[in-house]
């Protein structure tokens, strides 16, 4: 059972928008920034969003992060086949003194 | 260009100690604010943070695994070593080392190394 809660799956057709939620608590998302990681099949995770909404250099602006209260979201606009991957949210938990991750969301492009 | 690579045994037996080495390039672990972390992922499961060492040798551990973990800087200036004692089948996972910066970001990852624990 992960500290951060994500839906196990999400899907959409090419060009659609997909939104992935990440629910936490006051000790993690409620008081710290959120990062999102993309893990393509058989590869290492890649930092996709940091500080809740910022994109590292090279990440397309189709990816957008937001955070409100104790939840965060990752939106993928203009879904593409290459976006098929697992997506994980992560945050520091000040009560647990632990970096906590979500259980991951598998995105499928129909 | 920052790169990291994990190395170590692919199979360990139950109750043994695992020692993994992260060899990195493109940054210095003496630069203020920089760290190297270990994160693992059991097959088909989520990511789990294990340990983090900072440029000033400050160390942080996952509370649930703290008694079994030790993270240190290696004898080479571009290496970090993780040891995990009393390995069991539940510790079978891909182990990643990552560059850590900005107080919050695991921004560069190694390719990972799969460690299988045999009973």
PDB file of C-alpha atoms in Angstrom:
ATOM      1  CA  UNK A   1       0.000   0.000   0.000  1.00  0.00           C
ATOM      2  CA  UNK A   2       1.650   3.216  -1.203  1.00  0.00           C
ATOM      3  CA  UNK A   3       1.496   6.406   0.842  1.00  0.00           C
ATOM      4  CA  UNK A   4       0.560   8.361  -2.288  1.00  0.00           C
ATOM      5  CA  UNK A   5      -2.506   7.076  -4.132  1.00  0.00           C
ATOM      6  CA  UNK A   6      -2.657   6.906  -7.915  1.00  0.00           C
ATOM      7  CA  UNK A   7      -5.163   5.184 -10.186  1.00  0.00           C
ATOM      8  CA  UNK A   8      -3.609   1.970 -11.539  1.00  0.00           C
ATOM      9  CA  UNK A   9      -4.437   2.784 -15.127  1.00  0.00           C
ATOM     10  CA  UNK A  10      -5.483   5.509 -17.527  1.00  0.00           C
ATOM     11  CA  UNK A  11      -6.010   5.520 -21.256  1.00  0.00           C
ATOM     12  CA  UNK A  12      -6.865   7.687 -24.204  1.00  0.00           C
ATOM     13  CA  UNK A  13      -6.745   7.873 -27.960  1.00  0.00           C
ATOM     14  CA  UNK A  14      -4.049   9.793 -29.812  1.00  0.00           C
ATOM     15  CA  UNK A  15      -4.537  13.520 -29.430  1.00  0.00           C
ATOM     16  CA  UNK A  16      -6.685  13.280 -26.308  1.00  0.00           C
ATOM     17  CA  UNK A  17      -5.909  14.652 -22.869  1.00  0.00           C
ATOM     18  CA  UNK A  18      -5.194  12.276 -20.011  1.00  0.00           C
ATOM     19  CA  UNK A  19      -5.050  13.342 -16.375  1.00  0.00           C
ATOM     20  CA  UNK A  20      -3.407  11.289 -13.623  1.00  0.00           C
ATOM     21  CA  UNK A  21      -4.169  12.081 -10.002  1.00  0.00           C
ATOM     22  CA  UNK A  22      -1.931  11.645  -6.972  1.00  0.00           C
ATOM     23  CA  UNK A  23      -3.526  11.882  -3.563  1.00  0.00           C
ATOM     24  CA  UNK A  24      -1.565  12.345  -0.363  1.00  0.00           C
ATOM     25  CA  UNK A  25      -1.813  14.068   2.986  1.00  0.00           C
ATOM     26  CA  UNK A  26      -0.777  17.196   4.833  1.00  0.00           C
ATOM     27  CA  UNK A  27       2.623  15.705   5.695  1.00  0.00           C
ATOM     28  CA  UNK A  28       3.652  15.073   2.102  1.00  0.00           C
ATOM     29  CA  UNK A  29       1.883  16.772  -0.818  1.00  0.00           C
ATOM     30  CA  UNK A  30       0.188  19.226   1.521  1.00  0.00           C
ATOM     31  CA  UNK A  31       3.523  20.707   2.581  1.00  0.00           C
ATOM     32  CA  UNK A  32       6.094  19.700  -0.026  1.00  0.00           C
ATOM     33  CA  UNK A  33       6.527  19.813  -3.766  1.00  0.00           C
ATOM     34  CA  UNK A  34       5.703  16.880  -6.009  1.00  0.00           C
ATOM     35  CA  UNK A  35       7.795  15.235  -8.688  1.00  0.00           C
ATOM     36  CA  UNK A  36       6.545  13.040 -11.500  1.00  0.00           C
ATOM     37  CA  UNK A  37       8.524  10.295 -13.200  1.00  0.00           C
ATOM     38  CA  UNK A  38       7.900   8.557 -16.500  1.00  0.00           C
ATOM     39  CA  UNK A  39       9.053   4.965 -16.885  1.00  0.00           C
ATOM     40  CA  UNK A  40       8.971   3.602 -20.411  1.00  0.00           C
ATOM     41  CA  UNK A  41       8.820  -0.205 -20.688  1.00  0.00           C
ATOM     42  CA  UNK A  42      12.076  -1.837 -19.664  1.00  0.00           C
ATOM     43  CA  UNK A  43      13.833   1.425 -18.837  1.00  0.00           C
ATOM     44  CA  UNK A  44      14.779   3.482 -15.797  1.00  0.00           C
ATOM     45  CA  UNK A  45      12.432   6.220 -14.569  1.00  0.00           C
ATOM     46  CA  UNK A  46      12.939   9.692 -15.967  1.00  0.00           C
ATOM     47  CA  UNK A  47      12.183  12.959 -14.200  1.00  0.00           C
ATOM     48  CA  UNK A  48       9.193  14.487 -15.974  1.00  0.00           C
ATOM     49  CA  UNK A  49       7.962  17.228 -13.617  1.00  0.00           C
ATOM     50  CA  UNK A  50       9.714  18.740 -10.598  1.00  0.00           C
ATOM     51  CA  UNK A  51       8.656  21.283  -7.981  1.00  0.00           C
ATOM     52  CA  UNK A  52       5.041  20.287  -8.785  1.00  0.00           C
ATOM     53  CA  UNK A  53       4.832  22.020 -12.165  1.00  0.00           C
ATOM     54  CA  UNK A  54       8.264  22.630 -13.675  1.00  0.00           C
ATOM     55  CA  UNK A  55       9.580  20.665 -16.648  1.00  0.00           C
ATOM     56  CA  UNK A  56      13.245  19.721 -17.041  1.00  0.00           C
ATOM     57  CA  UNK A  57      14.882  20.754 -20.250  1.00  0.00           C
ATOM     58  CA  UNK A  58      13.803  18.503 -23.090  1.00  0.00           C
ATOM     59  CA  UNK A  59      10.427  17.495 -21.666  1.00  0.00           C
ATOM     60  CA  UNK A  60       7.646  18.502 -24.093  1.00  0.00           C
ATOM     61  CA  UNK A  61       5.189  21.103 -22.896  1.00  0.00           C
ATOM     62  CA  UNK A  62       2.433  18.549 -23.501  1.00  0.00           C
ATOM     63  CA  UNK A  63       3.191  17.437 -19.956  1.00  0.00           C
ATOM     64  CA  UNK A  64       1.806  19.667 -17.224  1.00  0.00           C
ATOM     65  CA  UNK A  65       1.866  19.310 -13.455  1.00  0.00           C
ATOM     66  CA  UNK A  66      -0.246  20.930 -10.779  1.00  0.00           C
ATOM     67  CA  UNK A  67      -0.706  20.699  -7.031  1.00  0.00           C
ATOM     68  CA  UNK A  68      -3.568  21.773  -4.787  1.00  0.00           C
ATOM     69  CA  UNK A  69      -3.957  21.102  -1.103  1.00  0.00           C
ATOM     70  CA  UNK A  70      -3.048  17.427  -0.570  1.00  0.00           C
ATOM     71  CA  UNK A  71      -3.353  16.331  -4.195  1.00  0.00           C
ATOM     72  CA  UNK A  72      -1.379  16.663  -7.374  1.00  0.00           C
ATOM     73  CA  UNK A  73      -2.103  15.960 -11.015  1.00  0.00           C
ATOM     74  CA  UNK A  74      -0.207  15.233 -14.178  1.00  0.00           C
ATOM     75  CA  UNK A  75      -1.884  16.142 -17.442  1.00  0.00           C
ATOM     76  CA  UNK A  76      -0.778  14.827 -20.808  1.00  0.00           C
ATOM     77  CA  UNK A  77      -2.122  16.896 -23.686  1.00  0.00           C
ATOM     78  CA  UNK A  78      -2.173  15.648 -27.254  1.00  0.00           C
ATOM     79  CA  UNK A  79      -1.520  12.049 -26.206  1.00  0.00           C
ATOM     80  CA  UNK A  80       0.994  10.229 -28.397  1.00  0.00           C
ATOM     81  CA  UNK A  81       1.848   6.539 -28.754  1.00  0.00           C
ATOM     82  CA  UNK A  82       5.285   7.190 -27.269  1.00  0.00           C
ATOM     83  CA  UNK A  83       3.602   8.311 -24.036  1.00  0.00           C
ATOM     84  CA  UNK A  84       2.681   4.717 -23.194  1.00  0.00           C
ATOM     85  CA  UNK A  85       4.481   4.238 -19.912  1.00  0.00           C
ATOM     86  CA  UNK A  86       4.135   4.011 -16.162  1.00  0.00           C
ATOM     87  CA  UNK A  87       3.942   7.334 -14.321  1.00  0.00           C
ATOM     88  CA  UNK A  88       4.868   7.819 -10.667  1.00  0.00           C
ATOM     89  CA  UNK A  89       4.367  10.743  -8.324  1.00  0.00           C
ATOM     90  CA  UNK A  90       6.741  11.338  -5.405  1.00  0.00           C
ATOM     91  CA  UNK A  91       7.115  13.714  -2.485  1.00  0.00           C
ATOM     92  CA  UNK A  92       8.981  14.078   0.790  1.00  0.00           C
ATOM     93  CA  UNK A  93       6.911  13.091   3.808  1.00  0.00           C
ATOM     94  CA  UNK A  94       7.888  15.174   6.817  1.00  0.00           C
ATOM     95  CA  UNK A  95       6.094  12.960   9.313  1.00  0.00           C
ATOM     96  CA  UNK A  96       7.556   9.694   8.062  1.00  0.00           C
ATOM     97  CA  UNK A  97      10.950  11.270   7.241  1.00  0.00           C
ATOM     98  CA  UNK A  98      10.756   9.311   4.035  1.00  0.00           C
ATOM     99  CA  UNK A  99      10.570   9.894   0.328  1.00  0.00           C
ATOM    100  CA  UNK A 100       7.217   8.401  -0.692  1.00  0.00           C
ATOM    101  CA  UNK A 101       6.054   7.304  -4.109  1.00  0.00           C
ATOM    102  CA  UNK A 102       2.688   6.576  -5.607  1.00  0.00           C
ATOM    103  CA  UNK A 103       1.845   3.079  -6.772  1.00  0.00           C
ATOM    104  CA  UNK A 104       2.167   4.127 -10.404  1.00  0.00           C
ATOM    105  CA  UNK A 105      -0.311   4.658 -13.224  1.00  0.00           C
ATOM    106  CA  UNK A 106      -0.022   2.746 -16.472  1.00  0.00           C
ATOM    107  CA  UNK A 107      -1.027   4.915 -19.411  1.00  0.00           C
ATOM    108  CA  UNK A 108      -2.262   3.121 -22.516  1.00  0.00           C
ATOM    109  CA  UNK A 109      -2.755   4.779 -25.871  1.00  0.00           C
ATOM    110  CA  UNK A 110      -5.723   3.139 -27.536  1.00  0.00           C
TER     111      UNK A 110
ATOM    112  CA  UNK B   1      26.551  15.106 -19.153  1.00  0.00           C
ATOM    113  CA  UNK B   2      25.580  13.264 -15.973  1.00  0.00           C
ATOM    114  CA  UNK B   3      25.654   9.477 -16.042  1.00  0.00           C
ATOM    115  CA  UNK B   4      25.379   6.855 -13.331  1.00  0.00           C
ATOM    116  CA  UNK B   5      25.841   3.111 -13.432  1.00  0.00           C
ATOM    117  CA  UNK B   6      25.111   0.473 -10.835  1.00  0.00           C
ATOM    118  CA  UNK B   7      27.239  -2.618 -10.353  1.00  0.00           C
ATOM    119  CA  UNK B   8      27.182  -5.596  -8.046  1.00  0.00           C
ATOM    120  CA  UNK B   9      26.019  -9.194  -7.814  1.00  0.00           C
ATOM    121  CA  UNK B  10      22.980 -10.286  -9.775  1.00  0.00           C
ATOM    122  CA  UNK B  11      22.166 -13.072  -7.307  1.00  0.00           C
ATOM    123  CA  UNK B  12      22.586 -13.214  -3.552  1.00  0.00           C
ATOM    124  CA  UNK B  13      21.452 -15.836  -1.104  1.00  0.00           C
ATOM    125  CA  UNK B  14      19.043 -15.283   1.744  1.00  0.00           C
ATOM    126  CA  UNK B  15      20.663 -13.814   4.864  1.00  0.00           C
ATOM    127  CA  UNK B  16      23.657 -12.559   2.891  1.00  0.00           C
ATOM    128  CA  UNK B  17      24.759  -8.942   2.627  1.00  0.00           C
ATOM    129  CA  UNK B  18      24.335  -7.099  -0.665  1.00  0.00           C
ATOM    130  CA  UNK B  19      26.933  -4.553  -1.721  1.00  0.00           C
ATOM    131  CA  UNK B  20      26.181  -2.301  -4.681  1.00  0.00           C
ATOM    132  CA  UNK B  21      28.387   0.355  -6.215  1.00  0.00           C
ATOM    133  CA  UNK B  22      27.237   3.420  -8.098  1.00  0.00           C
ATOM    134  CA  UNK B  23      29.853   4.871 -10.422  1.00  0.00           C
ATOM    135  CA  UNK B  24      29.029   8.304 -11.742  1.00  0.00           C
ATOM    136  CA  UNK B  25      30.398  11.009 -13.995  1.00  0.00           C
ATOM    137  CA  UNK B  26      29.491  14.537 -14.977  1.00  0.00           C
ATOM    138  CA  UNK B  27      29.194  15.895 -11.443  1.00  0.00           C
ATOM    139  CA  UNK B  28      31.097  16.032  -8.194  1.00  0.00           C
ATOM    140  CA  UNK B  29      29.826  14.781  -4.868  1.00  0.00           C
ATOM    141  CA  UNK B  30      31.745  17.634  -3.239  1.00  0.00           C
ATOM    142  CA  UNK B  31      29.464  20.274  -4.786  1.00  0.00           C
ATOM    143  CA  UNK B  32      27.127  21.892  -2.278  1.00  0.00           C
ATOM    144  CA  UNK B  33      23.566  20.637  -2.504  1.00  0.00           C
ATOM    145  CA  UNK B  34      24.366  17.499  -4.472  1.00  0.00           C
ATOM    146  CA  UNK B  35      23.599  13.972  -3.368  1.00  0.00           C
ATOM    147  CA  UNK B  36      23.372  10.390  -4.590  1.00  0.00           C
ATOM    148  CA  UNK B  37      20.402   8.217  -3.718  1.00  0.00           C
ATOM    149  CA  UNK B  38      19.394   4.588  -4.061  1.00  0.00           C
ATOM    150  CA  UNK B  39      15.879   3.602  -5.083  1.00  0.00           C
ATOM    151  CA  UNK B  40      14.609   0.107  -5.809  1.00  0.00           C
ATOM    152  CA  UNK B  41      11.724  -1.437  -7.703  1.00  0.00           C
ATOM    153  CA  UNK B  42      10.524  -5.021  -7.205  1.00  0.00           C
ATOM    154  CA  UNK B  43       9.365  -6.668 -10.435  1.00  0.00           C
ATOM    155  CA  UNK B  44       6.034  -5.201 -11.486  1.00  0.00           C
ATOM    156  CA  UNK B  45       5.830  -2.993  -8.408  1.00  0.00           C
ATOM    157  CA  UNK B  46       6.329   0.625  -7.395  1.00  0.00           C
ATOM    158  CA  UNK B  47       9.481   2.560  -6.607  1.00  0.00           C
ATOM    159  CA  UNK B  48      10.863   2.619  -3.070  1.00  0.00           C
ATOM    160  CA  UNK B  49      13.473   5.077  -1.787  1.00  0.00           C
ATOM    161  CA  UNK B  50      16.266   3.478   0.226  1.00  0.00           C
ATOM    162  CA  UNK B  51      19.042   5.912   1.112  1.00  0.00           C
ATOM    163  CA  UNK B  52      20.653   9.241   0.271  1.00  0.00           C
ATOM    164  CA  UNK B  53      24.126  10.644   0.865  1.00  0.00           C
ATOM    165  CA  UNK B  54      24.860  14.346   0.541  1.00  0.00           C
ATOM    166  CA  UNK B  55      27.954  16.210  -0.557  1.00  0.00           C
ATOM    167  CA  UNK B  56      28.794  16.936   3.099  1.00  0.00           C
ATOM    168  CA  UNK B  57      28.520  13.239   4.029  1.00  0.00           C
ATOM    169  CA  UNK B  58      25.124  13.683   5.691  1.00  0.00           C
ATOM    170  CA  UNK B  59      23.160  10.453   5.270  1.00  0.00           C
ATOM    171  CA  UNK B  60      19.455   9.663   5.262  1.00  0.00           C
ATOM    172  CA  UNK B  61      17.762   6.279   5.278  1.00  0.00           C
ATOM    173  CA  UNK B  62      14.315   4.857   4.714  1.00  0.00           C
ATOM    174  CA  UNK B  63      12.874   4.420   8.215  1.00  0.00           C
ATOM    175  CA  UNK B  64      11.574   0.946   7.408  1.00  0.00           C
ATOM    176  CA  UNK B  65      15.001  -0.303   6.253  1.00  0.00           C
ATOM    177  CA  UNK B  66      17.330   1.869   8.291  1.00  0.00           C
ATOM    178  CA  UNK B  67      18.721  -0.942  10.436  1.00  0.00           C
ATOM    179  CA  UNK B  68      19.833  -2.891   7.355  1.00  0.00           C
ATOM    180  CA  UNK B  69      21.290  -0.120   5.191  1.00  0.00           C
ATOM    181  CA  UNK B  70      24.597   1.691   5.016  1.00  0.00           C
ATOM    182  CA  UNK B  71      25.470   4.263   2.367  1.00  0.00           C
ATOM    183  CA  UNK B  72      28.991   5.594   1.984  1.00  0.00           C
ATOM    184  CA  UNK B  73      31.197   7.423  -0.447  1.00  0.00           C
ATOM    185  CA  UNK B  74      33.484   5.020  -2.230  1.00  0.00           C
ATOM    186  CA  UNK B  75      37.250   4.959  -2.267  1.00  0.00           C
ATOM    187  CA  UNK B  76      37.079   6.601  -5.694  1.00  0.00           C
ATOM    188  CA  UNK B  77      35.690  10.123  -5.667  1.00  0.00           C
ATOM    189  CA  UNK B  78      33.083   9.169  -8.241  1.00  0.00           C
ATOM    190  CA  UNK B  79      31.563   6.219  -6.404  1.00  0.00           C
ATOM    191  CA  UNK B  80      28.892   5.608  -3.795  1.00  0.00           C
ATOM    192  CA  UNK B  81      28.387   2.254  -2.099  1.00  0.00           C
ATOM    193  CA  UNK B  82      25.205   0.809  -0.621  1.00  0.00           C
ATOM    194  CA  UNK B  83      25.178  -2.222   1.628  1.00  0.00           C
ATOM    195  CA  UNK B  84      22.041  -4.042   2.701  1.00  0.00           C
ATOM    196  CA  UNK B  85      22.270  -6.789   5.288  1.00  0.00           C
ATOM    197  CA  UNK B  86      20.145  -9.878   5.851  1.00  0.00           C
ATOM    198  CA  UNK B  87      18.753 -10.084   2.339  1.00  0.00           C
ATOM    199  CA  UNK B  88      15.541 -11.994   1.748  1.00  0.00           C
ATOM    200  CA  UNK B  89      13.389 -12.928  -1.270  1.00  0.00           C
ATOM    201  CA  UNK B  90      11.276  -9.767  -0.805  1.00  0.00           C
ATOM    202  CA  UNK B  91      14.399  -7.730  -1.550  1.00  0.00           C
ATOM    203  CA  UNK B  92      14.485  -9.031  -5.119  1.00  0.00           C
ATOM    204  CA  UNK B  93      14.312  -5.847  -7.173  1.00  0.00           C
ATOM    205  CA  UNK B  94      15.992  -3.584  -9.666  1.00  0.00           C
ATOM    206  CA  UNK B  95      18.222  -1.202  -7.730  1.00  0.00           C
ATOM    207  CA  UNK B  96      18.794   2.278  -9.148  1.00  0.00           C
ATOM    208  CA  UNK B  97      21.205   4.983  -8.127  1.00  0.00           C
ATOM    209  CA  UNK B  98      20.259   8.568  -8.856  1.00  0.00           C
ATOM    210  CA  UNK B  99      21.694  12.055  -8.802  1.00  0.00           C
ATOM    211  CA  UNK B 100      19.922  14.246  -6.255  1.00  0.00           C
ATOM    212  CA  UNK B 101      19.790  18.024  -6.391  1.00  0.00           C
ATOM    213  CA  UNK B 102      17.748  20.987  -5.318  1.00  0.00           C
ATOM    214  CA  UNK B 103      16.634  19.310  -2.147  1.00  0.00           C
ATOM    215  CA  UNK B 104      13.867  17.467  -3.949  1.00  0.00           C
ATOM    216  CA  UNK B 105      14.880  16.081  -7.304  1.00  0.00           C
ATOM    217  CA  UNK B 106      16.095  12.640  -8.333  1.00  0.00           C
ATOM    218  CA  UNK B 107      16.913  14.003 -11.735  1.00  0.00           C
ATOM    219  CA  UNK B 108      19.301  11.532 -13.335  1.00  0.00           C
ATOM    220  CA  UNK B 109      19.031   7.765 -12.974  1.00  0.00           C
ATOM    221  CA  UNK B 110      21.300   4.861 -13.694  1.00  0.00           C
ATOM    222  CA  UNK B 111      20.073   2.008 -15.863  1.00  0.00           C
ATOM    223  CA  UNK B 112      19.445  -0.126 -12.778  1.00  0.00           C
ATOM    224  CA  UNK B 113      20.705  -3.540 -11.770  1.00  0.00           C
ATOM    225  CA  UNK B 114      18.427  -6.493 -11.067  1.00  0.00           C
ATOM    226  CA  UNK B 115      19.285  -8.331  -7.880  1.00  0.00           C
ATOM    227  CA  UNK B 116      17.627 -11.669  -7.233  1.00  0.00           C
ATOM    228  CA  UNK B 117      17.632 -13.173  -3.771  1.00  0.00           C
ATOM    229  CA  UNK B 118      17.571 -16.938  -3.754  1.00  0.00           C
ATOM    230  CA  UNK B 119      16.364 -18.944  -0.819  1.00  0.00           C
TER     231      UNK B 119
END
